[in-house]
mmCIF file of C-alpha atoms and ligand atoms in Angstrom:
data_model
loop_
_atom_site.group_PDB
_atom_site.id
_atom_site.type_symbol
_atom_site.label_atom_id
_atom_site.label_comp_id
_atom_site.label_asym_id
_atom_site.label_seq_id
_atom_site.Cartn_x
_atom_site.Cartn_y
_atom_site.Cartn_z
ATOM 1 C CA MET X 228 50.787 39.579 -24.559
ATOM 2 C CA LYS X 229 49.329 36.112 -23.995
ATOM 3 C CA THR X 230 49.685 33.094 -26.269
ATOM 4 C CA ILE X 231 46.491 31.511 -27.540
ATOM 5 C CA VAL X 232 46.286 28.418 -29.725
ATOM 6 C CA ILE X 233 43.087 28.005 -31.753
ATOM 7 C CA THR X 234 42.297 24.886 -33.777
ATOM 8 C CA GLY X 235 40.399 25.422 -37.038
ATOM 9 C CA ALA X 236 41.248 29.123 -36.948
ATOM 10 C CA ASN X 237 41.112 29.817 -40.707
ATOM 11 C CA THR X 238 37.355 30.317 -40.875
ATOM 12 C CA GLY X 239 34.096 30.572 -38.912
ATOM 13 C CA ILE X 240 34.188 30.893 -35.130
ATOM 14 C CA GLY X 241 37.897 30.080 -34.984
ATOM 15 C CA PHE X 242 38.842 32.900 -37.354
ATOM 16 C CA ALA X 243 36.525 35.396 -35.629
ATOM 17 C CA THR X 244 38.134 34.460 -32.302
ATOM 18 C CA ALA X 245 41.618 34.842 -33.746
ATOM 19 C CA LYS X 246 40.653 38.306 -35.006
ATOM 20 C CA LYS X 247 39.385 39.401 -31.571
ATOM 21 C CA CYS X 248 42.565 38.143 -29.929
ATOM 22 C CA VAL X 249 44.734 39.973 -32.454
ATOM 23 C CA GLN X 250 42.749 43.148 -31.804
ATOM 24 C CA SER X 251 43.549 42.852 -28.122
ATOM 25 C CA GLY X 252 47.263 42.442 -28.824
ATOM 26 C CA HIS X 253 47.888 38.755 -28.212
ATOM 27 C CA HIS X 254 50.126 36.116 -29.780
ATOM 28 C CA VAL X 255 47.765 33.934 -31.801
ATOM 29 C CA ILE X 256 48.704 30.512 -33.160
ATOM 30 C CA LEU X 257 46.400 29.352 -35.934
ATOM 31 C CA ALA X 258 46.307 25.531 -35.924
ATOM 32 C CA CYS X 259 44.841 24.611 -39.304
ATOM 33 C CA ARG X 260 44.794 21.560 -41.560
ATOM 34 C CA ASN X 261 45.012 23.447 -44.842
ATOM 35 C CA LEU X 262 48.128 25.623 -45.076
ATOM 36 C CA GLU X 263 46.836 27.637 -48.033
ATOM 37 C CA LYS X 264 43.666 28.594 -46.151
ATOM 38 C CA ALA X 265 45.732 29.290 -43.031
ATOM 39 C CA LYS X 266 48.033 31.629 -44.972
ATOM 40 C CA GLN X 267 45.028 33.522 -46.357
ATOM 41 C CA ALA X 268 43.659 33.898 -42.822
ATOM 42 C CA LYS X 269 47.036 35.056 -41.534
ATOM 43 C CA GLN X 270 47.270 37.609 -44.334
ATOM 44 C CA GLN X 271 43.942 39.082 -43.270
ATOM 45 C CA LEU X 272 45.132 39.260 -39.662
ATOM 46 C CA ASP X 273 48.668 40.577 -40.227
ATOM 47 C CA THR X 274 47.688 44.215 -40.848
ATOM 48 C CA LEU X 275 45.562 44.195 -37.707
ATOM 49 C CA ALA X 276 48.424 42.562 -35.833
ATOM 50 C CA GLN X 277 50.741 45.422 -36.788
ATOM 51 C CA GLN X 278 48.205 47.967 -35.550
ATOM 52 C CA HIS X 279 47.729 46.197 -32.217
ATOM 53 C CA GLN X 280 51.290 44.934 -31.540
ATOM 54 C CA ALA X 281 49.978 41.374 -31.830
ATOM 55 C CA LYS X 282 51.618 38.369 -33.447
ATOM 56 C CA VAL X 283 50.148 35.659 -35.692
ATOM 57 C CA GLU X 284 51.707 32.279 -36.463
ATOM 58 C CA ILE X 285 50.552 29.109 -38.205
ATOM 59 C CA VAL X 286 50.986 25.458 -37.357
ATOM 60 C CA GLN X 287 49.702 22.687 -39.606
ATOM 61 C CA LEU X 288 47.253 20.464 -37.720
ATOM 62 C CA GLU X 289 45.316 17.596 -39.328
ATOM 63 C CA LEU X 290 42.981 16.248 -36.651
ATOM 64 C CA ASN X 291 42.093 13.349 -38.928
ATOM 65 C CA SER X 292 45.410 11.747 -37.952
ATOM 66 C CA LEU X 293 46.596 11.108 -34.385
ATOM 67 C CA GLN X 294 50.173 10.897 -35.685
ATOM 68 C CA ASN X 295 49.853 14.404 -37.131
ATOM 69 C CA VAL X 296 48.325 15.708 -33.885
ATOM 70 C CA ASN X 297 51.248 14.192 -31.998
ATOM 71 C CA ASP X 298 53.867 15.640 -34.384
ATOM 72 C CA THR X 299 52.345 19.129 -34.404
ATOM 73 C CA ALA X 300 52.018 19.153 -30.619
ATOM 74 C CA ASN X 301 55.679 18.096 -30.346
ATOM 75 C CA ASP X 302 56.615 20.932 -32.703
ATOM 76 C CA ILE X 303 54.760 23.400 -30.457
ATOM 77 C CA LEU X 304 56.385 21.924 -27.337
ATOM 78 C CA SER X 305 59.817 22.470 -28.877
ATOM 79 C CA ARG X 306 59.189 26.010 -30.202
ATOM 80 C CA PHE X 307 57.158 27.747 -27.497
ATOM 81 C CA HIS X 308 57.764 27.922 -23.763
ATOM 82 C CA LYS X 309 54.197 28.646 -22.600
ATOM 83 C CA ILE X 310 50.560 28.578 -23.736
ATOM 84 C CA ASP X 311 47.984 30.657 -21.880
ATOM 85 C CA VAL X 312 44.840 29.656 -23.739
ATOM 86 C CA LEU X 313 43.825 26.619 -25.769
ATOM 87 C CA VAL X 314 40.659 26.878 -27.835
ATOM 88 C CA ASN X 315 39.525 23.464 -29.070
ATOM 89 C CA ASN X 316 37.395 24.771 -31.887
ATOM 90 C CA ALA X 317 37.897 22.769 -35.091
ATOM 91 C CA GLY X 318 34.981 20.555 -35.932
ATOM 92 C CA LEU X 319 32.927 19.022 -38.679
ATOM 93 C CA LEU X 320 29.562 17.460 -39.361
ATOM 94 C CA THR X 321 29.710 14.520 -41.760
ATOM 95 C CA PRO X 322 26.354 13.345 -43.163
ATOM 96 C CA GLN X 323 27.870 10.035 -44.375
ATOM 97 C CA LEU X 324 29.876 7.554 -42.330
ATOM 98 C CA GLU X 325 33.577 8.284 -42.740
ATOM 99 C CA SER X 326 36.717 7.130 -41.003
ATOM 100 C CA THR X 327 39.799 8.916 -39.683
ATOM 101 C CA GLN X 328 43.242 7.684 -40.675
ATOM 102 C CA ASP X 329 43.263 5.673 -37.447
ATOM 103 C CA GLY X 330 39.919 4.006 -38.187
ATOM 104 C CA PHE X 331 37.731 6.066 -35.846
ATOM 105 C CA GLU X 332 34.284 7.267 -36.869
ATOM 106 C CA LYS X 333 35.231 10.683 -38.211
ATOM 107 C CA GLN X 334 33.193 12.964 -35.959
ATOM 108 C CA ILE X 335 34.184 11.287 -32.684
ATOM 109 C CA GLY X 336 37.739 11.037 -34.056
ATOM 110 C CA VAL X 337 38.219 14.623 -35.267
ATOM 111 C CA ASN X 338 35.878 16.606 -33.034
ATOM 112 C CA TYR X 339 36.750 14.771 -29.857
ATOM 113 C CA LEU X 340 39.555 12.187 -29.723
ATOM 114 C CA ALA X 341 42.141 14.223 -31.643
ATOM 115 C CA HIS X 342 41.424 17.223 -29.384
ATOM 116 C CA TYR X 343 41.779 14.952 -26.360
ATOM 117 C CA LEU X 344 45.299 13.987 -27.448
ATOM 118 C CA TRP X 345 46.096 17.584 -28.489
ATOM 119 C CA THR X 346 45.087 18.917 -25.080
ATOM 120 C CA LEU X 347 46.944 16.301 -23.054
ATOM 121 C CA LYS X 348 50.077 16.836 -25.133
ATOM 122 C CA LEU X 349 49.953 20.617 -24.645
ATOM 123 C CA LEU X 350 49.106 20.580 -20.911
ATOM 124 C CA PRO X 351 52.768 20.996 -19.868
ATOM 125 C CA LEU X 352 52.849 24.382 -21.671
ATOM 126 C CA LEU X 353 49.501 25.452 -20.175
ATOM 127 C CA LYS X 354 50.889 24.615 -16.736
ATOM 128 C CA LYS X 355 53.604 27.233 -17.310
ATOM 129 C CA SER X 356 50.972 29.971 -17.546
ATOM 130 C CA ASP X 357 49.812 31.650 -14.359
ATOM 131 C CA ALA X 358 46.236 31.577 -15.721
ATOM 132 C CA GLY X 359 45.913 28.719 -18.218
ATOM 133 C CA ARG X 360 42.495 28.363 -19.769
ATOM 134 C CA ILE X 361 41.037 25.641 -21.973
ATOM 135 C CA ILE X 362 37.861 26.340 -23.928
ATOM 136 C CA HIS X 363 35.958 23.550 -25.654
ATOM 137 C CA LEU X 364 33.476 24.143 -28.459
ATOM 138 C CA ALA X 365 30.627 21.843 -27.506
ATOM 139 C CA SER X 366 27.078 22.301 -28.740
ATOM 140 C CA LEU X 367 23.430 22.252 -27.820
ATOM 141 C CA MET X 368 23.406 19.198 -30.075
ATOM 142 C CA HIS X 369 25.031 17.223 -27.231
ATOM 143 C CA LEU X 370 21.423 16.802 -26.070
ATOM 144 C CA ALA X 371 20.996 14.294 -28.925
ATOM 145 C CA GLY X 372 24.239 12.530 -28.086
ATOM 146 C CA SER X 373 25.368 9.530 -26.093
ATOM 147 C CA ILE X 374 28.758 7.906 -25.677
ATOM 148 C CA GLN X 375 28.750 4.729 -27.764
ATOM 149 C CA PHE X 376 31.942 3.206 -26.427
ATOM 150 C CA ASP X 377 31.556 0.131 -28.622
ATOM 151 C CA GLN X 378 31.232 2.227 -31.802
ATOM 152 C CA PHE X 379 34.238 4.562 -31.697
ATOM 153 C CA LYS X 380 35.733 2.656 -34.630
ATOM 154 C CA ALA X 381 34.076 3.270 -38.017
ATOM 155 C CA ASP X 382 33.974 -0.462 -38.743
ATOM 156 C CA ASP X 383 31.875 -1.041 -35.608
ATOM 157 C CA VAL X 384 29.251 1.599 -36.412
ATOM 158 C CA THR X 385 25.707 0.351 -36.877
ATOM 159 C CA ARG X 386 22.924 2.627 -38.221
ATOM 160 C CA TYR X 387 24.883 5.817 -38.937
ATOM 161 C CA ASN X 388 23.043 9.095 -38.467
ATOM 162 C CA GLY X 389 25.324 12.100 -39.006
ATOM 163 C CA VAL X 390 23.485 14.495 -36.698
ATOM 164 C CA LYS X 391 23.342 11.946 -33.877
ATOM 165 C CA ARG X 392 27.069 11.179 -34.251
ATOM 166 C CA TYR X 393 27.784 14.917 -34.239
ATOM 167 C CA GLY X 394 25.803 15.075 -30.973
ATOM 168 C CA ASN X 395 27.913 12.209 -29.596
ATOM 169 C CA SER X 396 31.117 14.073 -30.390
ATOM 170 C CA LYS X 397 29.850 17.314 -28.831
ATOM 171 C CA LEU X 398 28.745 15.435 -25.700
ATOM 172 C CA ALA X 399 32.276 14.022 -25.560
ATOM 173 C CA ASN X 400 33.683 17.594 -25.779
ATOM 174 C CA LEU X 401 31.498 18.639 -22.868
ATOM 175 C CA LEU X 402 32.413 15.606 -20.748
ATOM 176 C CA MET X 403 36.083 16.188 -21.490
ATOM 177 C CA SER X 404 35.756 19.767 -20.299
ATOM 178 C CA ASN X 405 34.142 18.580 -17.063
ATOM 179 C CA VAL X 406 36.665 15.864 -16.298
ATOM 180 C CA LEU X 407 39.592 18.181 -17.062
ATOM 181 C CA ALA X 408 38.122 20.783 -14.705
ATOM 182 C CA GLU X 409 38.064 18.087 -12.034
ATOM 183 C CA LYS X 410 41.586 16.828 -12.735
ATOM 184 C CA LEU X 411 43.018 20.362 -12.865
ATOM 185 C CA LYS X 412 41.180 21.772 -9.854
ATOM 186 C CA ASP X 413 44.385 22.222 -7.845
ATOM 187 C CA THR X 414 46.083 24.156 -10.654
ATOM 188 C CA PRO X 415 45.346 27.644 -12.039
ATOM 189 C CA ILE X 416 44.150 26.054 -15.296
ATOM 190 C CA THR X 417 40.429 26.266 -15.977
ATOM 191 C CA SER X 418 38.376 24.194 -18.408
ATOM 192 C CA ASN X 419 35.024 25.385 -19.730
ATOM 193 C CA ALA X 420 32.720 24.390 -22.581
ATOM 194 C CA ILE X 421 30.414 26.530 -24.657
ATOM 195 C CA HIS X 422 27.524 26.235 -27.046
ATOM 196 C CA PRO X 423 28.293 29.118 -29.439
ATOM 197 C CA GLY X 424 24.719 29.462 -30.667
ATOM 198 C CA GLY X 425 23.631 28.604 -34.186
ATOM 199 C CA VAL X 426 26.440 30.352 -36.039
ATOM 200 C CA ASP X 427 26.648 31.335 -39.690
ATOM 201 C CA SER X 428 29.815 29.468 -40.653
ATOM 202 C CA GLU X 429 30.946 26.781 -43.080
ATOM 203 C CA ILE X 430 29.931 23.910 -40.802
ATOM 204 C CA TYR X 431 26.578 23.496 -42.537
ATOM 205 C CA ARG X 432 28.209 23.291 -45.999
ATOM 206 C CA ASP X 433 27.343 19.608 -46.549
ATOM 207 C CA LEU X 434 23.706 19.827 -45.494
ATOM 208 C CA PRO X 435 21.033 19.667 -48.202
ATOM 209 C CA LYS X 436 20.315 23.193 -49.543
ATOM 210 C CA TYR X 437 16.712 23.303 -48.270
ATOM 211 C CA GLN X 438 17.832 22.377 -44.728
ATOM 212 C CA TYR X 439 20.529 25.072 -44.807
ATOM 213 C CA ALA X 440 18.006 27.670 -46.052
ATOM 214 C CA VAL X 441 15.804 27.040 -43.011
ATOM 215 C CA ILE X 442 18.662 26.905 -40.500
ATOM 216 C CA LYS X 443 20.231 30.119 -41.859
ATOM 217 C CA LEU X 444 17.222 32.135 -40.682
ATOM 218 C CA PHE X 445 18.288 31.511 -37.075
ATOM 219 C CA LEU X 446 22.049 31.905 -37.359
ATOM 220 C CA ILE X 447 24.141 34.545 -35.573
ATOM 221 C CA PRO X 448 27.481 35.971 -36.794
ATOM 222 C CA PRO X 449 30.722 34.274 -35.629
ATOM 223 C CA ALA X 450 31.774 37.513 -33.878
ATOM 224 C CA LYS X 451 29.258 36.794 -31.079
ATOM 225 C CA PRO X 452 30.725 33.504 -29.848
ATOM 226 C CA ALA X 453 34.199 34.952 -30.529
ATOM 227 C CA GLN X 454 33.488 37.659 -27.948
ATOM 228 C CA LEU X 455 32.386 35.045 -25.396
ATOM 229 C CA ILE X 456 35.499 32.933 -26.035
ATOM 230 C CA HIS X 457 37.653 36.049 -25.715
ATOM 231 C CA ASP X 458 36.031 36.879 -22.367
ATOM 232 C CA ILE X 459 36.544 33.362 -21.002
ATOM 233 C CA ALA X 460 40.119 33.418 -22.285
ATOM 234 C CA PHE X 461 41.274 36.736 -20.871
ATOM 235 C CA ASP X 462 38.776 38.370 -18.519
ATOM 236 C CA PRO X 463 40.005 38.208 -14.877
ATOM 237 C CA ALA X 464 36.362 37.536 -13.918
ATOM 238 C CA TRP X 465 36.852 34.043 -15.403
ATOM 239 C CA ALA X 466 39.994 33.216 -13.373
ATOM 240 C CA ASN X 467 38.189 30.912 -10.944
ATOM 241 C CA ARG X 468 35.365 29.648 -13.105
ATOM 242 C CA SER X 469 35.878 26.087 -14.278
ATOM 243 C CA GLY X 470 33.741 23.120 -15.288
ATOM 244 C CA GLU X 471 30.995 25.403 -16.601
ATOM 245 C CA TYR X 472 28.886 25.086 -19.731
ATOM 246 C CA ILE X 473 27.863 28.420 -21.209
ATOM 247 C CA SER X 474 25.320 28.716 -23.965
ATOM 248 C CA LEU X 475 24.681 31.606 -26.320
ATOM 249 C CA GLN X 476 21.226 32.086 -27.826
ATOM 250 C CA THR X 477 19.580 29.285 -25.801
ATOM 251 C CA PRO X 478 19.426 28.387 -22.086
ATOM 252 C CA ALA X 479 22.367 26.197 -21.043
ATOM 253 C CA PHE X 480 20.406 22.946 -20.823
ATOM 254 C CA LYS X 481 22.696 20.007 -20.049
ATOM 255 C CA SER X 482 21.635 16.438 -20.735
ATOM 256 C CA ARG X 483 21.741 13.823 -17.978
ATOM 257 C CA ASN X 484 24.772 12.310 -19.713
ATOM 258 C CA ALA X 485 26.536 15.681 -19.708
ATOM 259 C CA LYS X 486 26.150 15.936 -15.924
ATOM 260 C CA ASP X 487 27.422 12.403 -15.335
ATOM 261 C CA ILE X 488 30.953 12.707 -13.942
ATOM 262 C CA GLN X 489 31.372 8.898 -13.804
ATOM 263 C CA LEU X 490 30.712 8.809 -17.543
ATOM 264 C CA ALA X 491 33.215 11.651 -18.038
ATOM 265 C CA ARG X 492 35.871 9.755 -16.066
ATOM 266 C CA LYS X 493 35.212 6.555 -18.022
ATOM 267 C CA LEU X 494 35.448 8.456 -21.320
ATOM 268 C CA TYR X 495 38.755 9.976 -20.198
ATOM 269 C CA ASP X 496 40.182 6.530 -19.353
ATOM 270 C CA VAL X 497 38.948 4.835 -22.523
ATOM 271 C CA SER X 498 40.314 7.712 -24.633
ATOM 272 C CA TYR X 499 43.652 7.520 -22.846
ATOM 273 C CA ASP X 500 44.008 3.894 -23.869
ATOM 274 C CA TYR X 501 43.423 4.840 -27.520
ATOM 275 C CA VAL X 502 46.172 7.497 -27.553
ATOM 276 C CA LYS X 503 48.600 6.395 -24.853
ATOM 277 C CA GLN X 504 51.305 5.460 -27.354
ATOM 278 C CA TYR X 505 51.719 9.208 -27.950
ATOM 279 C CA LEU X 506 51.724 10.145 -24.258
ATOM 280 C CA GLU X 507 54.013 7.606 -22.564
HETATM 281 N N1 NAP K 795 28.248 26.893 -36.415
HETATM 282 C C1 NAP K 795 27.434 26.477 -35.477
HETATM 283 O O1 NAP K 795 26.206 26.735 -35.531
HETATM 284 C C2 NAP K 795 27.926 25.689 -34.317
HETATM 285 C C3 NAP K 795 27.021 25.336 -33.308
HETATM 286 C C4 NAP K 795 27.482 24.613 -32.211
HETATM 287 C C5 NAP K 795 28.812 24.265 -32.130
HETATM 288 N N2 NAP K 795 29.673 24.607 -33.131
HETATM 289 C C6 NAP K 795 31.077 24.184 -33.009
HETATM 290 O O2 NAP K 795 31.925 25.295 -33.217
HETATM 291 C C7 NAP K 795 33.173 24.845 -33.754
HETATM 292 C C8 NAP K 795 33.576 25.723 -34.931
HETATM 293 O O3 NAP K 795 32.636 25.522 -35.957
HETATM 294 P P1 NAP K 795 32.319 26.576 -37.096
HETATM 295 O O4 NAP K 795 30.861 26.754 -37.073
HETATM 296 O O5 NAP K 795 33.206 27.761 -37.011
HETATM 297 O O6 NAP K 795 32.672 25.654 -38.363
HETATM 298 P P2 NAP K 795 33.498 25.915 -39.723
HETATM 299 O O7 NAP K 795 33.289 27.289 -40.239
HETATM 300 O O8 NAP K 795 33.155 24.763 -40.600
HETATM 301 O O9 NAP K 795 35.011 25.780 -39.239
HETATM 302 C C9 NAP K 795 35.492 24.544 -38.791
HETATM 303 C C10 NAP K 795 36.995 24.569 -38.731
HETATM 304 O O10 NAP K 795 37.434 23.248 -38.352
HETATM 305 C C11 NAP K 795 38.452 22.849 -39.279
HETATM 306 N N3 NAP K 795 38.549 21.403 -39.429
HETATM 307 C C12 NAP K 795 37.604 20.550 -39.900
HETATM 308 N N4 NAP K 795 38.112 19.312 -39.969
HETATM 309 C C13 NAP K 795 39.402 19.383 -39.545
HETATM 310 C C14 NAP K 795 40.460 18.439 -39.417
HETATM 311 N N5 NAP K 795 40.327 17.163 -39.787
HETATM 312 N N6 NAP K 795 41.649 18.874 -38.934
HETATM 313 C C15 NAP K 795 41.834 20.160 -38.604
HETATM 314 N N7 NAP K 795 40.881 21.100 -38.729
HETATM 315 C C16 NAP K 795 39.681 20.715 -39.197
HETATM 316 C C17 NAP K 795 38.034 23.505 -40.599
HETATM 317 O O11 NAP K 795 39.119 23.515 -41.505
HETATM 318 P P3 NAP K 795 38.841 23.696 -43.119
HETATM 319 O O12 NAP K 795 38.487 25.128 -43.338
HETATM 320 O O13 NAP K 795 40.120 23.293 -43.736
HETATM 321 O O14 NAP K 795 37.700 22.786 -43.462
HETATM 322 C C18 NAP K 795 37.654 24.887 -40.087
HETATM 323 O O15 NAP K 795 38.817 25.631 -39.860
HETATM 324 C C19 NAP K 795 32.988 23.370 -34.095
HETATM 325 O O16 NAP K 795 33.582 22.574 -33.098
HETATM 326 C C20 NAP K 795 31.484 23.185 -34.077
HETATM 327 O O17 NAP K 795 31.115 21.869 -33.720
HETATM 328 C C21 NAP K 795 29.257 25.312 -34.219
#
């Protein structure tokens, strides 16, 4: 039985992944912001867990707050002795400019920076696994993204476009995967990013209805990316594959920015400065 931690596991791709992992008998930790929704998800998984000798637990994780990320990671560090797989899945698309509790533009803050801190905090437990694996939910939309170092803070944002900022955050996820693969190359831990395809989930909930109606025609069920994540997480064929970007539904086109390891290293260093109070 391996231990897998999934952020945003109460719905969508995260829940479908949790279900697959329960069906293959693993210990699944649902890291969710809303405890009520997390309990409902756990309830749905508990019967399956009994059938498959799996285990399901919940931790409360609000990625909107770096303090909460820090506290929840510390809770995990004190309660569990090892993590085998980390799935950085939680994410949102905000059409209007919003801010995290720490003043970051919400999409870069929640989708990327909070997961950066989360991952660095939990690395010591991943290092205790003989086959640690980190999986980042990036997106094809990274093609529209760039890293606007001078606009991480909501107050510094000029000309907000929600889709573009989503692309920025997904590019950041992809760069983080690449730089972690580089930093961890002498360890058994792998780091890979995926585009899950256009997936029928709640992520499009805030889009105008007509836009959603068009997009829905092309969406695939969450079980498809869940299978891919499950393979990367547990299949021995993935033991030595790291720093890859895998795309469902579309060819795995990577933007020039996404291939730029200097940019990835700079992003890592800049991000470290933002969260170092929780790491030192
Ligand atoms: N769906 C797609 O077509 C698609 C395409 C490319 C990439 N992706 C990526 O796939 C990942 C999963 O998306 P999905 O489609 O499954 O979306 P979803 O159904 O909307 O699920 C997103 C999850 O993230 C959680 N979340 C949002 N904000 C959070 C916060 N501040 N703190 C903690 N958790 C938070 C949500 O919690 P609540 O339920 O409480 O809101 C939910 O559990 C995302 O990273 C997304 O960018 C999706």
